[in-house]
Amino acid sequence: MSHTKPTSIQSSAIPAIMNNSNVLVKAETGSGKTLTYLIPIVSRLLDLDTVDRTQGSYALVIAPTRELVLQIYEVLSQLVKAFPWIVVGHIIGGEKKKSEKSRIRKGITILIATPGRLLDHLQNTNAFKLNFLKWLVFDEADRLLDMGFEREVTQIMKLLNEKALNEQNPIPRQNLLLSATLSKALSNLASVNLEKPVFIGLDSAVEEKEDNERNYNTHKIPDTLNQFFITTPMKKKLILLATFLRWKVKEEKDCKIIVFFSNCDSVEYFFTLFSAIQTPTLPPHMVKKGQEEYESLVPTQLFKLHGNMAQNTRTPTFHTFRNSNSAVLFCTDVAARGLDLPHVNWIVQYDPPSDPRAYIHRVGRTARIGQSGNAVVFITPQEKSYIQVLNSKNMFLEEMPFESVVAHLKTNFEKNLQNDPEVEMGALQFRFQFAVQKTDKDVDFQAMAVLAFQSFVRSYATHTKSTRHIFDMKNLHLGHLAKAFALQDPPSSFLHVNREPKKKKDNKRKMVTTFSQSSEFSDGLN
């Protein structure tokens, strides 16, 4: 580890945790929250006379996604490398439960888990020893609740409390909640499960109450983050993305970019499409026929990451992108929370999230721990009032003119383009549409484009009530949207989703669970 001094949040929170207090930590993304709780736990374990894996788990750490669990596991493994008697492990959905049971039976001193998988083992694995449990940590606690895990979290707390009551001499347990944002649900969870809590990042419970009363109107953004927005016609959104990525990758050395989409099908489609498009390295008039050379439209490694991918694919993808110097990652919000992806230069929000909390966690993948970073969100003219919503939450974005971006587009597709951006954009749009229309024995681009189009419309119709007037289905020009997916046929020929979402009963838990299980946030239990 290369850390030489604690971050601000570590300096504030570690003494409180070392004092055995129940703690709620609110801190901006990239501030070093993981080590904030791991260092005190490991330090206390080293103070104990005897720590043996056969005693079972001393600490449970719960995180919302598999990738975050694996990341915490890696950090912890480095931390305890010199102390082999402290056994660390993880259990997540998507892996064989039989092998997990075997590891639990042998004993895991510090166990990191997704909530669904942990609850499953608490209920069904008799060899799960918790007699010595001293720490329970909820990392990204707000996201656990946002993703619909409130029921699992409540049941985990209930089961652990029942087990403690059944012990003759129960060991006092320290509960820690760490979050980048504060929500009413999180505040309620803390009030029920944290006895006499210490608030870090909040001056007191009074300030917490004031945060609630302000309806969570403020969010902390790192000072080193530069935020931009680009207003683009919907029909030119695909061209804008291609131009922006090509421009940044070619002009910025060692450029890492994360592009966020609203759904898994869009990630699959755009990753596959961008992987297939190539462009000549020189204009036609400078190359003899038959001697043309080509490069990828975005000349760097491309990756994809979403919750519908198998775990044995997601894990190496995450690690390879993390260790790359230059790369582009197409992803859903599965990569937006807690993951430490070093040296990310740009965050591109192709599909804006309706909730400012989702926005802050996306942009939090860059400008981490004092480093500089950049974020840009694409919006249409009809969606421009979204910027005012972000401004009201203390997030201020500078406009990056559409024209200044597309001026960088040089594809060498055609002769005599005369550096005309409109002609360049038309040529690139044609290439995209040609790729989608042509027959390919390995990839059905047309089917992928239609599926992504339909999934986008469904996700657009589910924006939260607070921003639904901005992302209004009535203002969505389906013909222009089809062009953004490089589709030439009229939308009526393939659109099989309603323009207006059906009214449903107010059952928030059920709704959140449905989307989490069918999109990027499944933990593999279903």
Short mmCIF file of C-alpha atoms in Angstrom, two decimals, residues 204-430:
data_model
loop_
_atom_site.label_atom_id
_atom_site.label_comp_id
_atom_site.label_asym_id
_atom_site.label_seq_id
_atom_site.Cartn_x
_atom_site.Cartn_y
_atom_site.Cartn_z
CA SER A 204 -24.43 15.83 15.37
CA ALA A 205 -27.80 14.19 15.25
CA VAL A 206 -29.17 17.72 15.04
CA GLU A 207 -27.38 18.27 11.74
CA GLU A 208 -28.65 14.88 10.57
CA LYS A 209 -32.18 16.02 11.36
CA GLU A 210 -31.58 19.27 9.48
CA ASP A 211 -30.30 17.30 6.49
CA ASN A 212 -33.55 15.35 6.50
CA GLU A 213 -35.61 18.50 6.73
CA ARG A 214 -33.73 19.98 3.78
CA ASN A 215 -34.80 16.88 1.86
CA TYR A 216 -31.15 16.03 1.22
CA ASN A 217 -30.66 19.07 -0.98
CA THR A 218 -26.88 19.19 -0.77
CA HIS A 219 -24.25 16.73 -1.88
CA LYS A 220 -20.49 16.90 -1.51
CA ILE A 221 -18.45 16.88 -4.71
CA PRO A 222 -14.62 16.81 -4.66
CA ASP A 223 -13.09 20.20 -5.41
CA THR A 224 -10.79 18.56 -7.96
CA LEU A 225 -13.71 17.40 -10.13
CA ASN A 226 -14.52 19.40 -13.28
CA GLN A 227 -18.16 18.96 -14.33
CA PHE A 228 -19.56 19.62 -17.81
CA PHE A 229 -22.73 19.09 -19.80
CA ILE A 230 -23.26 18.92 -23.56
CA THR A 231 -26.62 19.71 -25.12
CA THR A 232 -27.16 17.46 -28.13
CA PRO A 233 -30.07 16.71 -30.46
CA MET A 234 -31.22 13.17 -29.73
CA LYS A 235 -30.55 12.09 -33.32
CA LYS A 236 -26.89 13.14 -32.99
CA LYS A 237 -26.28 11.61 -29.58
CA LEU A 238 -24.52 8.50 -30.93
CA ILE A 239 -22.24 10.64 -33.10
CA LEU A 240 -21.45 12.85 -30.11
CA LEU A 241 -20.42 9.83 -28.04
CA ALA A 242 -18.22 8.45 -30.82
CA THR A 243 -16.61 11.83 -31.42
CA PHE A 244 -15.99 12.51 -27.75
CA LEU A 245 -14.42 9.11 -27.08
CA ARG A 246 -12.24 9.21 -30.21
CA TRP A 247 -11.12 12.77 -29.44
CA LYS A 248 -10.14 12.09 -25.83
CA VAL A 249 -8.45 8.74 -26.48
CA LYS A 250 -6.38 10.11 -29.36
CA GLU A 251 -5.39 13.41 -27.75
CA GLU A 252 -4.97 12.53 -24.07
CA LYS A 253 -2.17 10.15 -23.13
CA ASP A 254 -3.21 7.18 -20.99
CA CYS A 255 -6.88 8.12 -21.05
CA LYS A 256 -9.36 6.02 -19.05
CA ILE A 257 -13.06 6.70 -19.57
CA ILE A 258 -16.21 5.21 -18.04
CA VAL A 259 -19.46 5.56 -20.01
CA PHE A 260 -22.71 5.04 -18.08
CA PHE A 261 -25.90 3.73 -19.70
CA SER A 262 -29.32 3.21 -18.17
CA ASN A 263 -29.66 -0.49 -18.96
CA CYS A 264 -27.73 -3.69 -19.68
CA ASP A 265 -28.95 -4.05 -23.28
CA SER A 266 -27.54 -0.64 -24.22
CA VAL A 267 -24.18 -1.60 -22.74
CA GLU A 268 -24.09 -4.82 -24.76
CA TYR A 269 -25.15 -3.09 -27.97
CA PHE A 270 -22.88 -0.04 -27.89
CA PHE A 271 -19.89 -2.09 -26.74
CA THR A 272 -20.39 -4.51 -29.64
CA LEU A 273 -21.05 -1.73 -32.15
CA PHE A 274 -18.03 0.37 -31.18
CA SER A 275 -15.85 -2.75 -31.18
CA ALA A 276 -16.83 -3.43 -34.80
CA ILE A 277 -16.43 0.01 -36.40
CA GLN A 278 -13.07 0.82 -37.95
CA THR A 279 -11.84 3.94 -39.71
CA PRO A 280 -9.00 4.51 -42.20
CA THR A 281 -5.82 5.87 -40.68
CA LEU A 282 -5.37 8.24 -43.65
CA PRO A 283 -7.75 10.08 -46.03
CA PRO A 284 -8.53 8.18 -49.29
CA HIS A 285 -6.58 10.61 -51.52
CA MET A 286 -3.38 9.88 -49.58
CA VAL A 287 -3.51 6.09 -49.92
CA LYS A 288 -3.21 3.84 -52.96
CA LYS A 289 -6.11 1.50 -53.57
CA GLY A 290 -5.58 -1.81 -51.81
CA GLN A 291 -3.07 -0.36 -49.36
CA GLU A 292 -5.53 1.16 -46.91
CA GLU A 293 -4.84 0.73 -43.21
CA TYR A 294 -7.54 0.85 -40.56
CA GLU A 295 -7.79 1.48 -36.84
CA SER A 296 -10.64 1.13 -34.35
CA LEU A 297 -12.99 4.09 -34.23
CA VAL A 298 -12.03 4.43 -30.56
CA PRO A 299 -8.40 3.24 -30.68
CA THR A 300 -8.02 1.72 -27.23
CA GLN A 301 -9.20 -1.29 -25.24
CA LEU A 302 -12.98 -1.44 -24.83
CA PHE A 303 -14.67 -3.18 -21.91
CA LYS A 304 -18.24 -3.79 -20.75
CA LEU A 305 -19.62 -4.37 -17.27
CA HIS A 306 -23.20 -4.98 -16.14
CA GLY A 307 -25.16 -7.21 -13.80
CA ASN A 308 -26.39 -9.67 -16.43
CA MET A 309 -22.84 -10.83 -17.11
CA ALA A 310 -21.64 -14.06 -15.50
CA GLN A 311 -19.46 -13.52 -12.44
CA ASN A 312 -16.51 -15.33 -14.02
CA THR A 313 -16.62 -12.67 -16.77
CA ARG A 314 -17.36 -9.64 -14.59
CA THR A 315 -14.45 -10.19 -12.22
CA PRO A 316 -11.62 -10.35 -14.82
CA THR A 317 -13.20 -7.45 -16.74
CA PHE A 318 -13.16 -5.30 -13.62
CA HIS A 319 -9.55 -6.19 -12.82
CA THR A 320 -8.26 -5.72 -16.37
CA PHE A 321 -9.87 -2.30 -16.75
CA ARG A 322 -8.69 -1.30 -13.30
CA ASN A 323 -5.09 -2.12 -14.20
CA SER A 324 -5.18 -0.57 -17.69
CA ASN A 325 -3.49 2.73 -18.48
CA SER A 326 -5.84 3.54 -21.35
CA ALA A 327 -9.30 2.03 -21.84
CA VAL A 328 -13.03 2.73 -22.17
CA LEU A 329 -15.56 0.92 -19.98
CA PHE A 330 -19.21 0.78 -21.08
CA CYS A 331 -21.29 0.01 -17.99
CA THR A 332 -24.45 0.39 -15.97
CA ASP A 333 -24.60 1.70 -12.41
CA VAL A 334 -23.06 -1.57 -11.21
CA ALA A 335 -19.74 0.31 -11.48
CA ALA A 336 -20.99 3.52 -9.90
CA ARG A 337 -20.69 2.73 -6.23
CA GLY A 338 -17.65 2.27 -4.07
CA LEU A 339 -15.38 0.75 -6.70
CA ASP A 340 -11.86 2.11 -6.62
CA LEU A 341 -10.89 2.49 -10.27
CA PRO A 342 -7.66 4.50 -10.23
CA HIS A 343 -6.71 7.22 -12.70
CA VAL A 344 -10.06 7.53 -14.47
CA ASN A 345 -9.85 10.72 -16.54
CA TRP A 346 -13.45 11.09 -17.70
CA ILE A 347 -16.91 9.99 -16.62
CA VAL A 348 -19.43 10.16 -19.47
CA GLN A 349 -23.11 9.90 -18.54
CA TYR A 350 -24.69 8.98 -21.85
CA ASP A 351 -28.02 8.42 -20.10
CA PRO A 352 -28.51 10.89 -17.22
CA PRO A 353 -29.79 9.42 -13.94
CA SER A 354 -32.89 11.05 -12.52
CA ASP A 355 -31.69 10.93 -8.91
CA PRO A 356 -28.87 13.35 -8.01
CA ARG A 357 -27.53 10.70 -5.63
CA ALA A 358 -26.94 8.40 -8.60
CA TYR A 359 -25.25 11.28 -10.42
CA ILE A 360 -22.85 11.91 -7.53
CA HIS A 361 -21.88 8.26 -7.28
CA ARG A 362 -21.21 8.02 -11.00
CA VAL A 363 -18.94 11.06 -11.07
CA GLY A 364 -17.33 9.76 -7.89
CA ARG A 365 -15.40 7.20 -9.95
CA THR A 366 -12.99 10.01 -10.87
CA ALA A 367 -11.24 12.75 -8.86
CA ARG A 368 -10.55 10.28 -6.05
CA ILE A 369 -8.49 11.10 -2.96
CA GLY A 370 -7.25 14.47 -4.15
CA GLN A 371 -6.66 13.57 -7.81
CA SER A 372 -8.20 15.67 -10.58
CA GLY A 373 -10.95 14.32 -12.81
CA ASN A 374 -13.63 15.27 -15.31
CA ALA A 375 -17.27 14.37 -15.81
CA VAL A 376 -19.70 15.16 -18.61
CA VAL A 377 -23.40 14.42 -19.01
CA PHE A 378 -25.24 14.36 -22.36
CA ILE A 379 -28.67 15.99 -22.41
CA THR A 380 -31.15 16.93 -25.13
CA PRO A 381 -32.62 20.45 -25.39
CA GLN A 382 -35.87 19.14 -23.85
CA GLU A 383 -33.92 17.83 -20.83
CA LYS A 384 -31.87 20.96 -20.16
CA SER A 385 -33.73 21.87 -16.97
CA TYR A 386 -32.00 18.81 -15.46
CA ILE A 387 -28.96 21.05 -15.05
CA GLN A 388 -30.99 23.36 -12.80
CA VAL A 389 -31.93 20.35 -10.67
CA LEU A 390 -28.25 19.52 -10.22
CA ASN A 391 -27.46 23.18 -9.49
CA SER A 392 -30.05 23.15 -6.72
CA LYS A 393 -28.13 20.25 -5.15
CA ASN A 394 -24.87 22.23 -5.14
CA MET A 395 -23.55 20.53 -8.27
CA PHE A 396 -22.53 23.15 -10.82
CA LEU A 397 -21.76 22.16 -14.40
CA GLU A 398 -20.10 24.16 -17.15
CA GLU A 399 -21.49 23.88 -20.67
CA MET A 400 -19.23 22.30 -23.27
CA PRO A 401 -20.57 23.41 -26.67
CA PHE A 402 -21.67 20.60 -28.98
CA GLU A 403 -19.97 22.34 -31.92
CA SER A 404 -16.61 22.46 -30.15
CA VAL A 405 -16.69 18.69 -29.64
CA VAL A 406 -17.77 17.60 -33.13
CA ALA A 407 -15.14 19.92 -34.61
CA HIS A 408 -12.65 17.24 -33.55
CA LEU A 409 -14.32 14.55 -35.68
CA LYS A 410 -11.98 13.30 -38.40
CA THR A 411 -12.76 9.80 -39.65
CA ASN A 412 -11.09 9.72 -43.12
CA PHE A 413 -14.16 7.93 -44.46
CA GLU A 414 -14.76 10.19 -47.46
CA LYS A 415 -12.86 12.31 -49.96
CA ASN A 416 -13.10 16.10 -49.96
CA LEU A 417 -14.75 16.44 -46.56
CA GLN A 418 -13.22 19.92 -46.34
CA ASN A 419 -13.20 19.64 -42.53
CA ASP A 420 -16.97 20.04 -42.52
CA PRO A 421 -18.35 18.61 -39.24
CA GLU A 422 -21.81 18.10 -40.72
CA VAL A 423 -20.41 16.00 -43.56
CA GLU A 424 -18.17 14.10 -41.15
CA MET A 425 -21.13 13.38 -38.85
CA GLY A 426 -23.22 12.20 -41.80
CA ALA A 427 -20.46 9.88 -42.97
CA LEU A 428 -20.04 8.37 -39.51
CA GLN A 429 -23.80 7.98 -39.03
CA PHE A 430 -23.93 6.13 -42.35
#
